[in-house]
Amino acid sequence: MKKFLWFIVGVIIIAVIVVMVTQKKGEETATLGKTLKLAMDADPVSLDPHVQLSGGMLQYSHMVFDPLIRWTKDMQLEPRLATKWELIDENTMRFYLRQGVKFHSGNPLTAKDVKWTVERLKKSQDFKGLFEPFVGVNVIDDYTCDLVTKKPYSLVLSMATYIFPMDSVFYTGTDETGNPKDAIVKTGPSFALNHESGTGKYMVTKREQGVETVFEQFADYWDTASPGNVGKIILTPIKNDATRVAALLSGDVDFIMPVPPQDYERVATSENSQLIAMPGSRIITFQLNQNRRAEFKDARVRLAIVYAINNEGIVESIMKGTATAAGQQAPEGFAGYKATLTPRYDLEKAQALMKEAGYENGFTCSMIAPNNRYVNDEKIAEAVVSMLARINIKVNLQTMPKAQYWDQFDAQVADIQMIGWHPDTEDSANYSEFLVMCPNKETGYGQYNSGNYCNTKVDELVLASQPETDQVKRSAMLQEVEQILYDEAAYVPLHWENLSWAGKKNLNIEPIVNVMNFPYFGDMVIE
Amino acid sequence: MFAFTVRRIAQGIFVMLVISFLCFTIQHQIGDPVRDIVGISVSTAEREALRDKMGLNDPFLTQYVRFLGKAVHGDVGMSFFFKKPALSVILAKAPATLELVFISSIIIIFVSIPLGIYCAINPRKILSRIIMGLSIVGVSIPVFLTAIILIYIFSVELHWLPSYGRGQLVQIGPWRTGLLTLDGWKHLILPSIALSSIMLPLFIRLIRSQMMEVLETDYIKFAWAKGLHRKRIWFVHAFKNTLLPVITVGGVQLGTMIAFTILTETVFQWQGLGFLFIEAVERADTTLLVAYLMVVGVIFVVVNTLVDIVYGLVNPMVRIQGSK
C-alpha cells in the first residue's frame, strides 16, 4: 500500500514537471504589438453584435467591427468605414465607403455588406426600434450606398454610428446544424454566437464565456494611421468591485472599467495606477405615479418633492462626488441641455408648497428601487425617503435585485419608482420618448413612464424634433421640453452617474475614452 | 450493503424530486430572465414573443412536467445566458470548485488534527490557549472579509500571489485542472485558505473536546495502567474514537463548504459552481439555477452515503447493527 502511494506521488510530480516544461515553450510565441490585460464587470454576451443593444455589446462591436462613422471625444462625427457622406435629398444620406477594407475572413468590404447589415439590424429584436425610421440601403456601386429614411429624420448620422458592417458572404448559408448563419438567436446556439467576421482591428481568437476572451490584431487591418500599439487584448470579466480594483492594484491586469466610486481615491493616489472619470449621460430619476396618487397630479406637490430632495447632498455624501447633480434629463453637450435648469433644493419652499397644496400634514406612500442596478441605488433611495420625511411625506421603501425589479416597475406596484436612463441614441429626445411622453402602447412612447405624466405639448415638441434636421431649431424645441418638465416637475431628477476607467501609469487612457463609454482600444498607446 | 445502497438511491431520487419541485415553485420569484437578455428599450410585445418562444408563459405544471420528462433523459434544459445545455455548463465549471474544496479539505485535515490533538493533550499550555483564542476569532470573521484581507495583504501590498482567477490551466480530458502548473497552484493558495478558514476553527475545537472526552474514558485509563507508550495511547487508541463524530460532522459540513464556495468564488473571481450560481441568480437564468441545485443535491446525497459507509468501516458497532 505504501509503495503504491509513493508510486502515485512520483507519477504526479513527473506529470507536473513535464507540463510545466511544455507550458514554458508555449508562452514564447510572439504577437503583434503589446498585450493589454483588461478587466471589465461583464464580457460580451455573444459574438453577434445584433443580439443585444447594450453598452457592453457596443464596446465589443468597436473592437471587432468598425462603424461607418463614430463619435469623437468632443461629440463630433469622424469617418471610419465611410470616408465621407452627404445629404442628397431630404430622405437620403449617401455614404462613400473606404476602399481596400478587408473582413477577418479575407472578403472585401463593399456596399452590399452595408445593405445586408442594415437589413439584419431591422430584424434584430433590440435594434429594430432604432432602425424603424429607415427604409433601407440602396447600393449605388461597390463603394457607394444610400441610407434612405421614410421621412426626414434628424438622427440619421447618429444611427450610422450603430451600423457596423458585417461580412455578408461569411454570414450567408447554413451552418452544420442546418440553421441559417445569419439567424439572430438570443437564447440558444447560433453560428454568429461563436463566429465573427468584422473589419475591426481585433479578431476573437479564444472565447470562454464569463471567463476569458482573447482578441488579437487582424494583420490586414485598414487603419494603419492609428497610433495604437495594442496587439492583443485579454478580457477577463471581474464582477466583484473590490476584486477588480485589487487586480489592478496588484498588477494582475492593466486596465479596469468601471471603477467603483468608493475606490476612486485609492486608485488615483496609488503610485502604479491612474484614474480617468468624466460625467456620463445616465440620469437617475424618481417617477411620481399620478394614476396611483391623486396628490401627485398636483404640480405643487411634485415641485415640493423636487425642492425637498437635496441632489447635491446625495452626490456629495453618498456618491462621494462621483456624479453630477442634475436638474434636467440631458447633460451638458446634448441638444436639449439648458444651462439655467439647475438642481433645486429649498426645504422651506418645499414646505410652503405642501401647505399651499393643502398637504401640510403630508401623506403616506410607497416607493420601490433596485439594489444592484445603479451605483448606490439602495442608499440613494433611503436618503430620499428621509428627505421626504421632512415635508411630512412618509415613504415605505422596498428595494429588490434588478432581476425582479423591472417586472415590478412595469406593473407600477409603488407610488414612487426609481429609474435610470442612458439614451441609446446619445440624444436628448430619447429620454423624453421613453420616460415622460404620454404612455401609449401602440406607438411605444412613454414605455418607462411609470409616473404617467402626460402633457400633449411635450409630446408635440418631441415628435416635431424627430424630422427636424436644422440642429439649431431642433435644439430649441428640446430645450423647451426640458423647461416644461422643469417647471411642472414632471419627475424628480437626481444626478448623472460618472463614467470611470483606471489603468497602469504607462497607458494613455485619456485619448481613447469618451462620454459614450466606448473606449477605442484600437487607438490605445502603451508606452 | 446492497439493500442499504438501494435504499439510499431511492432516497436520493426522492430528494431530487423535492428539490426540482421547490426550484420550480421559486423560479418565478427570482425574476424574469427575458429582462437580462434584451436591451431596456425593447418593446413589451417583443419581450412577450420571446417569453412565449422560451415556454415561460406556459402553466406551471406544463413547464414542470416538460422539465421532468427531459430531465429523465439527462437534459435539464438550456442556460439562457450561456446558450448551451445547463448540465454541460455546470460540468465544465465543476472541476474548479472540486479542486478548491479538495485543497481546502486537505488544509483542514492536516491543520486541524495536529492542532486539535495538541490542545487536547496539553489543555493548559499557553500555545493551546492561543490556538483556542484564535479559533474563536477565526470562526467569527466572515469568509468574504478573510478573502479580502488576504487579497489586500498578499496581492495588493506584497505582490506575492495573484488576486483573482484560476491562472494557467491544463486540459486533461474533460477536466481542466490548475493543479499541474505552478501558476495554477499560486492562484489556489489564497482561495483555499479563505475557504478553509471557516471550517478550521470548528474542527480544531471539535477534535479537541472530543479527544479530551475520550481521554477520560475507562479504557484509556486502563491503557495507562497497562503501561502502554503514551504515543500509542494518544494516536492509536484515543484518536481513533475521536474520529467518529468528526467524520459525521465533516460530511454534513461539506455541504456548508459548498455553500461557502459561493462567497469565496465571488470574491476571487474563481470560475466554479458557486460563482456560476450567484451569476445565474442575478440574471434569473432559471434553467441553470435548477440544474445547479440538482447537481448540488446529487453531491450531497453521494457524500452523505459515502460518509455512512466510511462510518461503518471505522465503527464496527454501526456495521453490526446494520447487518441485523
Short mmCIF file of N, CA and C in Angstrom, two decimals, chain A residues 36 71 160 394 484:
data_model
loop_
_atom_site.label_atom_id
_atom_site.label_comp_id
_atom_site.label_asym_id
_atom_site.label_seq_id
_atom_site.Cartn_x
_atom_site.Cartn_y
_atom_site.Cartn_z
N LEU A 36 -2.62 43.87 -23.73
CA LEU A 36 -3.38 44.62 -22.73
C LEU A 36 -4.26 43.64 -21.97
N TRP A 71 -18.35 58.64 -33.07
CA TRP A 71 -18.23 59.86 -32.28
C TRP A 71 -16.79 60.03 -31.84
N ALA A 160 -26.04 56.04 -37.89
CA ALA A 160 -24.97 55.43 -38.70
C ALA A 160 -23.81 54.98 -37.82
N LYS A 394 -44.46 60.35 4.34
CA LYS A 394 -43.87 59.14 4.88
C LYS A 394 -43.82 58.10 3.76
N ILE A 484 -40.38 72.84 -19.76
CA ILE A 484 -41.72 72.45 -19.30
C ILE A 484 -41.61 71.40 -18.20
#
